Amino acid sequence: MEVLKGDALHSLQAKRLRWTVEQAGKVPFYRKMLQEAGVRPEDIRTVDDVQKLPFTRKTDLQGGYPFGFFAVPMKEVVRIHTTSGTTGKPTVVGYTRQDLDNWSELIARNLTMIGLTDEDVFQNAVNYGLFTGGLGFHYGAEKVGMTVIPSATGNTRRQIEMIDDFGVTAIHCTPSYAMHIAEVAEKEGTTLPTLATGIFGAEPWSDNMRRVLEGKLGVTAYDSYGMSEMYGPGAAFECPERNGLHIWHDMYLSEIIDPKTGEVLEPGERGELVVTPLVKEAMPLLRYRTGDITMFLEEECPCGRGMKIARLHGRSDDMLVIRGINVFPSQIEHVLRSVPEVGDEFLVYVDRVNHLDEMTIEVEMNRSAFRGELEDLTRTQNRVVAALKEALNLRTRVQLVEPESLPRYEGKAKRVIDRRGDDI
């Protein structure tokens, strides 16, 4: 594939940005927003004109639940995925046939960029279903011609058996699950000799964790970035240099801004990643604030693919990533408020146990319901666990504590204690 640069790239981006603004105008939210900003598609002449457009936030998308941000008739939407929201309702993302083709093309580019071919056997050990990681990589790998094993998650010994028996050469999963696979494989007495490439994403992971994974699994490890609002994974990916991630600039126009002021920052300055997808039909977005903190790297990559972003440095909001699933403290609060036996105060602990993220929630009992009876406590605890599992699609531990036993804060309440550290 020819890599566009300079004037040719900017011309293509400007053309696609103009089309995206026109497509977004079919969405009532954007139509009103563009009218208020006084911006028409014909006003977009260069890529710099993107700064004439207001930002889009995740809360905006949630306000359009379920289909308010779709720019095409439902009969043209051939698939729906969802992602976590800050309240009880998820963010809904729709795809046309062309969207799915574009997305699988992105994944195929990434896989071939790191040297994978139709000779490889690819084990896709991530959640399928509404989570975008499963089907996204599945169809991209098939487009390359790889032999795809849709193993999903869980049953780790069976995963290891398939790697050995099927001669798996490449695996895609979260880095924490990769660590768990490595640990179980060591206990099972196998070195997974055919495995050569590991693709890890959906949660933050450090360079130290990369070294540990490569040592334990015998793979070359690559970082993958994306989010459902951008199609899913594949929007940015490491090349063989593995020093930053390339965003595919023919499909995304990216900016780095100061998360407090909205000012556009220069390469080398760390801030929040803002993305305008340039080819999305079903659900176009304008200047979407991802909440992810990174920066453009100033040096040119030896691979020749253009500007890169640094590996993610954190979040500008309070979102947690637990086993590849986005979790907001406000989601937890929303669930707890629906259970009358518990109060308003809670504290979330995030730990890494045997290389897997575990979340424990301490929640105060409601004084009127706190009678000290073991049967009542067990019933309430089970109810809270079930409600959180349904809302978050994540297993959590719940500990009920006495009323008024958790800390109180005069300012912003500290709801999360993340004890995972930065090492692995």
mmCIF file with all atom_site columns, N, CA and C in Angstrom, residues 5 40 71 155 185 189 195 223 234 264 271 321 323 344 357-358 362 381-382 392:
data_model
loop_
_atom_site.group_PDB
_atom_site.id
_atom_site.type_symbol
_atom_site.label_atom_id
_atom_site.label_alt_id
_atom_site.label_comp_id
_atom_site.label_asym_id
_atom_site.label_entity_id
_atom_site.label_seq_id
_atom_site.pdbx_PDB_ins_code
_atom_site.Cartn_x
_atom_site.Cartn_y
_atom_site.Cartn_z
_atom_site.occupancy
_atom_site.B_iso_or_equiv
_atom_site.pdbx_formal_charge
_atom_site.auth_seq_id
_atom_site.auth_comp_id
_atom_site.auth_asym_id
_atom_site.auth_atom_id
_atom_site.pdbx_PDB_model_num
ATOM 1  N N  . LYS A 1 5   ? 1.965   11.143  1.966  1.00 0.00 ? 5   LYS A N  1
ATOM 2  C CA . LYS A 1 5   ? 2.612   12.101  2.849  1.00 0.00 ? 5   LYS A CA 1
ATOM 3  C C  . LYS A 1 5   ? 2.424   13.498  2.290  1.00 0.00 ? 5   LYS A C  1
ATOM 4  N N  . ARG A 1 40  ? -20.255 25.266  7.508  1.00 0.00 ? 40  ARG A N  1
ATOM 5  C CA . ARG A 1 40  ? -20.848 24.446  6.459  1.00 0.00 ? 40  ARG A CA 1
ATOM 6  C C  . ARG A 1 40  ? -19.763 23.573  5.838  1.00 0.00 ? 40  ARG A C  1
ATOM 7  N N  . ALA A 1 71  ? -26.282 8.321   11.059 1.00 0.00 ? 71  ALA A N  1
ATOM 8  C CA . ALA A 1 71  ? -26.464 9.218   9.918  1.00 0.00 ? 71  ALA A CA 1
ATOM 9  C C  . ALA A 1 71  ? -27.066 8.507   8.717  1.00 0.00 ? 71  ALA A C  1
ATOM 10 N N  . ASN A 1 155 ? -11.104 -20.652 29.917 1.00 0.00 ? 155 ASN A N  1
ATOM 11 C CA . ASN A 1 155 ? -10.625 -22.020 29.709 1.00 0.00 ? 155 ASN A CA 1
ATOM 12 C C  . ASN A 1 155 ? -9.166  -21.989 29.244 1.00 0.00 ? 155 ASN A C  1
ATOM 13 N N  . ALA A 1 185 ? 0.837   -21.887 31.254 1.00 0.00 ? 185 ALA A N  1
ATOM 14 C CA . ALA A 1 185 ? 1.659   -22.690 30.341 1.00 0.00 ? 185 ALA A CA 1
ATOM 15 C C  . ALA A 1 185 ? 2.911   -23.209 31.054 1.00 0.00 ? 185 ALA A C  1
ATOM 16 N N  . GLY A 1 189 ? 3.999   -27.113 31.736 1.00 0.00 ? 189 GLY A N  1
ATOM 17 C CA . GLY A 1 189 ? 5.254   -27.643 31.194 1.00 0.00 ? 189 GLY A CA 1
ATOM 18 C C  . GLY A 1 189 ? 5.437   -27.458 29.705 1.00 0.00 ? 189 GLY A C  1
ATOM 19 N N  . LEU A 1 195 ? 4.559   -20.204 18.933 1.00 0.00 ? 195 LEU A N  1
ATOM 20 C CA . LEU A 1 195 ? 4.086   -18.837 19.099 1.00 0.00 ? 195 LEU A CA 1
ATOM 21 C C  . LEU A 1 195 ? 5.223   -17.842 18.871 1.00 0.00 ? 195 LEU A C  1
ATOM 22 N N  . ASP A 1 223 ? 1.792   -3.323  20.443 1.00 0.00 ? 223 ASP A N  1
ATOM 23 C CA . ASP A 1 223 ? 0.705   -2.588  21.080 1.00 0.00 ? 223 ASP A CA 1
ATOM 24 C C  . ASP A 1 223 ? -0.333  -2.196  20.031 1.00 0.00 ? 223 ASP A C  1
ATOM 25 N N  . GLY A 1 234 ? -7.433  -1.085  16.110 1.00 0.00 ? 234 GLY A N  1
ATOM 26 C CA . GLY A 1 234 ? -6.824  -0.995  14.786 1.00 0.00 ? 234 GLY A CA 1
ATOM 27 C C  . GLY A 1 234 ? -6.595  0.408   14.295 1.00 0.00 ? 234 GLY A C  1
ATOM 28 N N  . VAL A 1 264 ? -4.893  23.415  20.922 1.00 0.00 ? 264 VAL A N  1
ATOM 29 C CA . VAL A 1 264 ? -4.170  22.399  20.161 1.00 0.00 ? 264 VAL A CA 1
ATOM 30 C C  . VAL A 1 264 ? -2.683  22.491  20.475 1.00 0.00 ? 264 VAL A C  1
ATOM 31 N N  . GLY A 1 271 ? -0.855  15.630  25.825 1.00 0.00 ? 271 GLY A N  1
ATOM 32 C CA . GLY A 1 271 ? -2.214  16.104  26.049 1.00 0.00 ? 271 GLY A CA 1
ATOM 33 C C  . GLY A 1 271 ? -3.220  15.028  25.686 1.00 0.00 ? 271 GLY A C  1
ATOM 34 N N  . VAL A 1 321 ? -9.708  0.822   33.212 1.00 0.00 ? 321 VAL A N  1
ATOM 35 C CA . VAL A 1 321 ? -9.748  -0.279  32.254 1.00 0.00 ? 321 VAL A CA 1
ATOM 36 C C  . VAL A 1 321 ? -9.419  -1.551  33.021 1.00 0.00 ? 321 VAL A C  1
ATOM 37 N N  . ARG A 1 323 ? -9.407  -5.588  32.751 1.00 0.00 ? 323 ARG A N  1
ATOM 38 C CA . ARG A 1 323 ? -9.475  -6.742  31.839 1.00 0.00 ? 323 ARG A CA 1
ATOM 39 C C  . ARG A 1 323 ? -10.040 -6.356  30.478 1.00 0.00 ? 323 ARG A C  1
ATOM 40 N N  . ASP A 1 344 ? -24.741 5.524   50.033 1.00 0.00 ? 344 ASP A N  1
ATOM 41 C CA . ASP A 1 344 ? -24.163 6.254   48.908 1.00 0.00 ? 344 ASP A CA 1
ATOM 42 C C  . ASP A 1 344 ? -22.639 6.181   48.864 1.00 0.00 ? 344 ASP A C  1
ATOM 43 N N  . ASP A 1 357 ? -6.325  -8.307  36.444 1.00 0.00 ? 357 ASP A N  1
ATOM 44 C CA . ASP A 1 357 ? -6.913  -7.216  37.208 1.00 0.00 ? 357 ASP A CA 1
ATOM 45 C C  . ASP A 1 357 ? -8.118  -7.713  38.003 1.00 0.00 ? 357 ASP A C  1
ATOM 46 N N  . GLU A 1 358 ? -8.175  -7.333  39.276 1.00 0.00 ? 358 GLU A N  1
ATOM 47 C CA . GLU A 1 358 ? -9.304  -7.665  40.131 1.00 0.00 ? 358 GLU A CA 1
ATOM 48 C C  . GLU A 1 358 ? -9.831  -6.381  40.766 1.00 0.00 ? 358 GLU A C  1
ATOM 49 N N  . GLU A 1 362 ? -15.816 -1.765  48.287 1.00 0.00 ? 362 GLU A N  1
ATOM 50 C CA . GLU A 1 362 ? -16.362 -1.644  49.630 1.00 0.00 ? 362 GLU A CA 1
ATOM 51 C C  . GLU A 1 362 ? -17.545 -0.687  49.569 1.00 0.00 ? 362 GLU A C  1
ATOM 52 N N  . GLN A 1 381 ? -25.289 -8.676  49.673 1.00 0.00 ? 381 GLN A N  1
ATOM 53 C CA . GLN A 1 381 ? -24.027 -8.776  48.953 1.00 0.00 ? 381 GLN A CA 1
ATOM 54 C C  . GLN A 1 381 ? -24.225 -9.450  47.598 1.00 0.00 ? 381 GLN A C  1
ATOM 55 N N  . ASN A 1 382 ? -24.965 -10.530 47.575 1.00 0.00 ? 382 ASN A N  1
ATOM 56 C CA . ASN A 1 382 ? -25.221 -11.240 46.314 1.00 0.00 ? 382 ASN A CA 1
ATOM 57 C C  . ASN A 1 382 ? -26.004 -10.364 45.340 1.00 0.00 ? 382 ASN A C  1
ATOM 58 N N  . LEU A 1 392 ? -21.794 -3.953  34.354 1.00 0.00 ? 392 LEU A N  1
ATOM 59 C CA . LEU A 1 392 ? -20.409 -3.778  33.910 1.00 0.00 ? 392 LEU A CA 1
ATOM 60 C C  . LEU A 1 392 ? -19.917 -4.903  33.009 1.00 0.00 ? 392 LEU A C  1
#
